[in-house]
Coordinates of C-alpha atoms in Angstrom, one line a residue:
X1009 CA 63.3 -14.0 13.2
X1010 CA 62.1 -12.2 10.1
X1011 CA 64.1 -9.4 8.7
X1012 CA 61.1 -7.1 8.2
X1013 CA 58.0 -6.6 10.4
X1014 CA 55.0 -5.3 8.5
X1015 CA 52.7 -4.0 11.2
X1016 CA 49.0 -3.2 10.6
X1017 CA 47.3 -1.2 13.3
X1018 CA 43.6 -1.7 12.9
X1019 CA 40.3 -0.5 14.3
X1020 CA 36.9 -1.4 12.6
X1021 CA 38.7 -1.8 9.3
X1022 CA 36.7 -4.7 7.8
X1023 CA 35.9 -2.7 4.6
X1024 CA 39.6 -2.5 3.6
X1025 CA 41.8 -4.7 5.8
X1026 CA 41.6 -7.8 3.6
X1027 CA 43.0 -5.9 0.6
X1028 CA 45.7 -4.5 2.8
X1029 CA 46.7 -7.9 4.1
X1030 CA 46.7 -9.4 0.6
X1031 CA 49.0 -6.7 -0.7
X1032 CA 51.5 -7.8 2.0
X1033 CA 51.2 -11.5 1.2
X1034 CA 51.8 -10.7 -2.5
X1035 CA 55.2 -9.2 -1.9
X1036 CA 58.1 -10.6 -3.9
X1037 CA 60.2 -10.4 -0.8
X1038 CA 59.4 -13.2 1.6
X1039 CA 61.5 -12.6 4.8
X1040 CA 58.9 -10.8 6.8
X1041 CA 56.3 -11.2 9.5
X1042 CA 52.9 -9.6 9.4
X1043 CA 51.7 -8.3 12.8
X1044 CA 48.1 -7.1 13.1
X1045 CA 47.4 -5.1 16.2
X1046 CA 43.6 -4.8 16.6
X1047 CA 42.5 -1.9 18.8
X1048 CA 39.2 -3.4 20.1
X1049 CA 37.4 -3.6 16.7
X1050 CA 33.7 -4.2 17.0
X1051 CA 33.0 -5.1 13.3
X1052 CA 34.2 -8.2 11.4
X1053 CA 37.9 -7.3 11.4
X1054 CA 38.7 -10.1 13.8
X1055 CA 37.1 -12.8 11.6
X1056 CA 38.9 -11.5 8.5
X1057 CA 42.3 -11.5 10.2
X1058 CA 41.8 -14.9 11.7
X1059 CA 40.8 -16.4 8.3
X1060 CA 44.5 -16.4 7.2
X1061 CA 46.4 -19.6 7.7
X1062 CA 49.8 -18.1 6.6
X1063 CA 52.3 -18.7 9.5
X1064 CA 53.8 -15.2 8.9
X1065 CA 50.5 -13.6 10.0
X1066 CA 50.2 -12.8 13.7
X1067 CA 46.9 -11.3 14.9
X1068 CA 47.0 -9.6 18.3
X1069 CA 43.7 -8.3 19.7
X1070 CA 43.7 -5.6 22.4
X1071 CA 41.0 -4.3 24.8
X1072 CA 40.1 -1.7 25.9
X1073 CA 40.7 0.6 22.9
X1074 CA 43.9 2.6 23.2
X1075 CA 43.7 5.0 20.3
X1076 CA 46.0 5.6 17.3
X1077 CA 49.3 6.4 19.1
X1078 CA 48.9 3.6 21.6
X1079 CA 48.2 1.1 18.9
X1080 CA 51.1 2.3 16.7
X1081 CA 53.4 1.9 19.7
X1082 CA 52.0 -1.6 20.3
X1083 CA 53.0 -2.4 16.7
X1084 CA 56.6 -1.3 17.3
X1085 CA 56.7 -3.2 20.6
X1086 CA 55.4 -6.4 18.9
X1087 CA 57.8 -6.2 15.9
X1088 CA 60.8 -8.5 15.9
X1089 CA 62.3 -7.6 12.6
X1090 CA 65.3 -5.4 11.9
X1091 CA 63.1 -3.1 9.8
X1092 CA 59.5 -2.0 10.6
X1093 CA 56.7 -0.6 8.5
X1094 CA 53.5 0.6 10.1
X1095 CA 50.9 0.1 7.3
X1096 CA 47.5 1.6 7.7
X1097 CA 44.7 -0.9 7.5
X1098 CA 43.2 0.8 4.5
X1099 CA 46.4 1.3 2.5
X1100 CA 48.1 -1.0 0.0
X1101 CA 51.6 -1.9 -1.0
X1102 CA 52.7 -2.9 -4.5
X1103 CA 54.4 -6.3 -4.7
X1104 CA 58.0 -4.9 -5.0
X1105 CA 57.8 -2.5 -2.1
X1106 CA 59.5 -4.6 0.7
X1107 CA 62.2 -5.8 -1.6
X1108 CA 63.1 -2.3 -2.8
X1109 CA 62.9 -0.6 0.6
X1110 CA 64.9 -3.4 2.3
X1111 CA 67.6 -3.3 -0.3
X1112 CA 67.9 0.5 0.1
X1113 CA 68.3 0.3 3.9
X1114 CA 70.8 -2.6 3.5
X1115 CA 72.9 -0.4 1.2
X1116 CA 72.9 2.8 3.3
X1117 CA 73.8 2.2 6.9
X1118 CA 73.5 6.0 7.7
X1119 CA 69.8 6.1 6.7
X1120 CA 67.3 5.9 9.4
X1121 CA 64.2 5.5 7.3
X1122 CA 63.3 5.1 3.6
X1123 CA 60.0 6.2 2.1
X1124 CA 58.5 6.1 -1.4
X1125 CA 56.3 8.0 -3.8
X1126 CA 52.7 7.4 -2.9
X1127 CA 49.6 7.1 -5.1
X1128 CA 46.5 8.5 -3.4
X1129 CA 43.3 6.5 -4.1
X1130 CA 39.7 7.0 -3.2
X1131 CA 37.5 4.6 -1.2
X1132 CA 37.0 2.4 -4.3
X1133 CA 40.7 2.3 -5.2
X1134 CA 40.5 4.8 -8.1
X1135 CA 43.6 6.9 -8.5
X1136 CA 43.6 10.5 -7.3
X1137 CA 46.9 12.4 -6.9
X1138 CA 50.5 11.2 -7.1
X1139 CA 52.6 12.3 -4.1
X1140 CA 56.2 12.4 -5.3
X1141 CA 58.9 14.5 -3.6
X1142 CA 61.9 13.7 -5.9
X1143 CA 62.2 12.4 -9.5
X1144 CA 64.8 9.8 -8.7
X1145 CA 65.9 7.5 -5.8
X1146 CA 68.3 9.3 -3.5
X1147 CA 69.7 9.6 0.0
X1148 CA 68.3 12.8 1.5
X1149 CA 70.4 14.6 4.2
X1150 CA 68.5 14.6 7.4
X1151 CA 68.3 18.3 7.9
X1152 CA 67.1 18.8 4.3
X1153 CA 64.1 16.6 5.0
X1154 CA 63.6 18.1 8.5
X1155 CA 63.3 21.5 7.0
X1156 CA 60.8 20.3 4.4
X1157 CA 58.7 18.6 7.0
X1158 CA 58.9 21.7 9.2
X1159 CA 57.7 24.1 6.5
X1160 CA 55.6 22.0 4.2
X1161 CA 53.9 19.7 6.8
X1162 CA 54.0 15.9 6.7
X1163 CA 55.5 15.3 3.2
X1164 CA 56.4 11.8 4.3
X1165 CA 53.3 9.8 3.7
X1166 CA 53.0 7.0 6.3
X1167 CA 51.8 4.5 3.6
X1168 CA 55.3 3.6 2.5
X1169 CA 57.8 4.2 5.3
X1170 CA 60.3 1.5 6.4
X1171 CA 62.2 2.4 9.6
X1172 CA 65.1 0.6 11.4
X1173 CA 63.7 -0.8 14.6
X1174 CA 66.9 0.5 16.3
X1175 CA 65.9 4.0 15.3
X1176 CA 62.5 3.6 16.9
X1177 CA 64.2 2.4 20.1
X1178 CA 66.5 5.4 20.0
X1179 CA 63.9 8.2 19.6
X1180 CA 61.2 6.7 21.7
X1181 CA 57.5 6.0 21.2
X1182 CA 54.9 7.9 19.1
X1183 CA 53.6 10.8 21.1
X1184 CA 50.2 10.5 22.8
X1185 CA 49.9 14.2 23.4
X1186 CA 48.2 14.9 20.1
X1187 CA 45.6 13.3 17.8
X1188 CA 46.8 14.8 14.6
X1189 CA 50.3 14.4 13.1
X1190 CA 51.8 11.8 15.3
X1191 CA 53.7 10.4 12.2
X1192 CA 54.9 13.9 11.3
X1193 CA 56.2 14.3 14.8
X1194 CA 58.1 11.0 14.5
X1195 CA 59.6 11.8 11.1
X1196 CA 60.8 15.1 12.4
X1197 CA 62.5 13.5 15.4
X1198 CA 64.2 10.9 13.1
X1199 CA 65.2 13.3 10.3
X1200 CA 67.1 15.6 12.8
X1201 CA 69.2 12.6 13.8
X1202 CA 69.7 10.5 10.6
X1203 CA 69.8 10.8 6.9
X1204 CA 66.8 9.5 5.1
X1205 CA 66.1 7.6 1.9
X1206 CA 63.7 8.1 -1.0
X1207 CA 62.3 5.8 -3.6
X1208 CA 60.8 7.6 -6.6
X1209 CA 58.6 4.8 -7.8
X1210 CA 55.1 4.9 -6.3
X1211 CA 55.0 1.6 -4.4
X1212 CA 52.3 2.5 -1.8
X1213 CA 48.7 3.4 -2.2
X1214 CA 47.2 5.8 0.4
X1215 CA 43.4 5.7 0.7
X1216 CA 41.3 8.8 1.2
X1217 CA 37.8 8.3 2.4
X1218 CA 35.3 10.2 4.7
X1219 CA 35.6 7.6 7.5
X1220 CA 39.4 8.0 7.8
X1221 CA 41.1 9.4 11.0
X1222 CA 42.4 12.3 9.0
X1223 CA 38.9 13.4 7.9
X1224 CA 37.6 13.0 11.5
X1225 CA 40.3 15.4 12.8
X1226 CA 39.6 18.0 10.2
X1227 CA 35.9 18.0 11.1
X1228 CA 36.7 18.9 14.7
X1229 CA 39.4 21.4 13.7
X1230 CA 42.0 19.7 15.9
X1231 CA 44.8 19.8 13.4
X1232 CA 46.0 23.4 13.9
X1233 CA 46.5 23.2 17.7
X1234 CA 48.1 19.8 17.4
X1235 CA 50.5 21.0 14.7
X1236 CA 51.5 24.0 16.9
X1237 CA 52.2 21.6 19.8
X1238 CA 54.4 19.5 17.5
X1239 CA 56.4 22.5 16.3
X1240 CA 56.9 23.7 19.9
X1241 CA 57.9 20.2 21.0
X1242 CA 60.4 19.7 18.2
X1243 CA 62.1 23.0 19.0
X1244 CA 62.3 22.0 22.7
X1245 CA 63.8 18.7 21.6
X1246 CA 66.6 20.4 19.6
X1247 CA 67.2 23.4 21.8
X1248 CA 70.5 22.1 23.2
X1249 CA 71.8 20.1 20.2
X1250 CA 70.9 22.5 17.4
X1251 CA 70.5 26.1 18.7
X1252 CA 71.3 27.4 15.2
X1253 CA 67.9 26.1 14.0
X1254 CA 65.9 28.2 16.5
X1255 CA 65.2 30.9 13.9
X1256 CA 63.2 28.3 11.9
X1257 CA 60.4 28.3 14.4
X1258 CA 58.8 31.6 13.3
X1259 CA 58.3 30.6 9.7
X1260 CA 57.2 27.1 10.8
X1261 CA 54.4 28.6 13.0
X1262 CA 53.3 30.8 10.1
X1263 CA 53.0 27.7 7.9
X1264 CA 51.0 25.9 10.6
X1265 CA 48.6 28.9 10.5
X1266 CA 48.5 28.7 6.7
X1267 CA 47.7 25.0 6.6
X1268 CA 45.1 25.4 9.3
X1269 CA 43.4 28.1 7.1
X1270 CA 43.6 25.8 4.0
X1271 CA 41.9 23.0 6.0
X1272 CA 39.2 25.5 6.9
X1273 CA 38.7 26.3 3.3
X1274 CA 38.3 22.5 2.5
X1275 CA 35.8 22.2 5.3
X1276 CA 33.8 25.2 3.9
X1277 CA 33.9 23.7 0.4
X1278 CA 32.5 20.4 1.8
X1279 CA 29.8 22.2 3.7
X1280 CA 31.1 21.8 7.2
X1281 CA 30.7 25.4 8.2
X1282 CA 31.2 25.1 11.9
X1283 CA 34.4 23.2 11.4
X1284 CA 35.5 25.9 8.8
X1285 CA 34.9 28.7 11.3
X1286 CA 36.7 26.8 14.0
X1287 CA 39.6 26.4 11.7
X1288 CA 39.7 30.1 10.8
X1289 CA 39.7 31.0 14.5
X1290 CA 42.5 28.5 15.1
X1291 CA 44.6 29.9 12.3
X1292 CA 44.3 33.4 13.9
X1293 CA 45.2 32.1 17.3
X1294 CA 48.3 30.4 15.9
X1295 CA 49.5 33.5 14.1
X1296 CA 47.5 36.7 14.6
X1297 CA 49.2 38.3 11.6
X1298 CA 47.1 36.2 9.3
X1299 CA 44.2 38.6 10.1
X1300 CA 45.8 41.1 7.8
X1301 CA 45.1 38.8 4.8
X1302 CA 41.8 39.5 3.1
X1303 CA 41.3 35.8 2.3
X1304 CA 40.7 35.1 6.0
X1305 CA 37.7 37.4 6.2
X1306 CA 36.4 36.4 2.8
X1307 CA 36.4 32.7 3.9
X1308 CA 34.7 33.7 7.1
X1309 CA 31.9 35.3 5.1
X1310 CA 31.7 32.3 2.9
X1311 CA 30.9 30.1 5.9
X1312 CA 27.6 32.0 5.9
X1313 CA 27.2 32.9 2.2
X1314 CA 28.4 29.5 0.8
X1315 CA 31.6 28.4 -0.8
X1316 CA 30.4 29.2 -4.3
X1317 CA 30.4 32.9 -3.3
X1318 CA 34.0 32.6 -2.1
X1319 CA 35.0 30.7 -5.3
X1320 CA 33.4 33.3 -7.5
X1321 CA 35.1 36.1 -5.6
X1322 CA 38.5 34.5 -6.0
X1323 CA 37.9 34.0 -9.7
X1324 CA 36.9 37.7 -10.2
X1325 CA 40.0 38.9 -8.3
X1326 CA 42.2 36.7 -10.6
X1327 CA 40.6 38.1 -13.7
X1328 CA 41.2 41.6 -12.5
X1329 CA 44.8 41.0 -11.6
X1330 CA 45.7 39.3 -14.9
X1331 CA 45.7 42.4 -17.1
X1332 CA 47.8 44.2 -14.5
X1333 CA 50.3 41.4 -14.4
X1334 CA 50.5 41.3 -18.2
X1335 CA 51.2 45.0 -18.3

């Protein structure tokens, strides 16, 4: 039995899955299995995965299609290792990831998961932004990460998260109640029960591209309602065990509304005006108080006048505010 299970849930990922698999096979840590759970791909994903003769690679096709949460749960069920990483089929690990993450969990028995800094890349692998929570490796108290997740959103990027299989068995499967944020929901459930670990070196590459599941959810403005469900479910989960944290719900809901509005702005900037308007309506539904903010109505106008109008207006307001701030 391998110590680590690297699980790749895939669906029509022929464009990137070979690079993902190769990044695993290049690891300088060898005691792992590579489990690929294929959610009824209709492209050449099957041929690519079956082209590997390495005995550590196990390809498991599924039909009919189950969707993201179902396939992630298949990955955990198929894993035999003590530690499990669910690696998106378009993401990449650096060669030292498994060794460093495994060593960290081995050294800290109270840590339920360890994650690392993540380099965001575009569809061609060019670097975008660096996602780094802390400047040095550290053990993070569970409630500290829980509060950050609650108020800042999913700051734990799924590209580089190694979890004890016993932890998954304790908290239960990824939820199927939402499309957006199933990883965020899981990390919240883990962080309230265990300390977590952080590796400051960027050892995972997270790919951003228009065909990703994240982009698809944004276009249908599903993220806001799903985030609100997650917040409500998390507080139901901890009502008995952590009643002192109940006051955190109100600011968490406001942050959900804020992030929903920010996504609406992104959709407006990209020209998806219907999605932008749906996002604005969702932000108001989540927290009606956001209607008192002028940015909400300005962005609504921009969905008809164009994002350039909104951008110019924001720039003018900043120029007008600058002398006042200086005075």
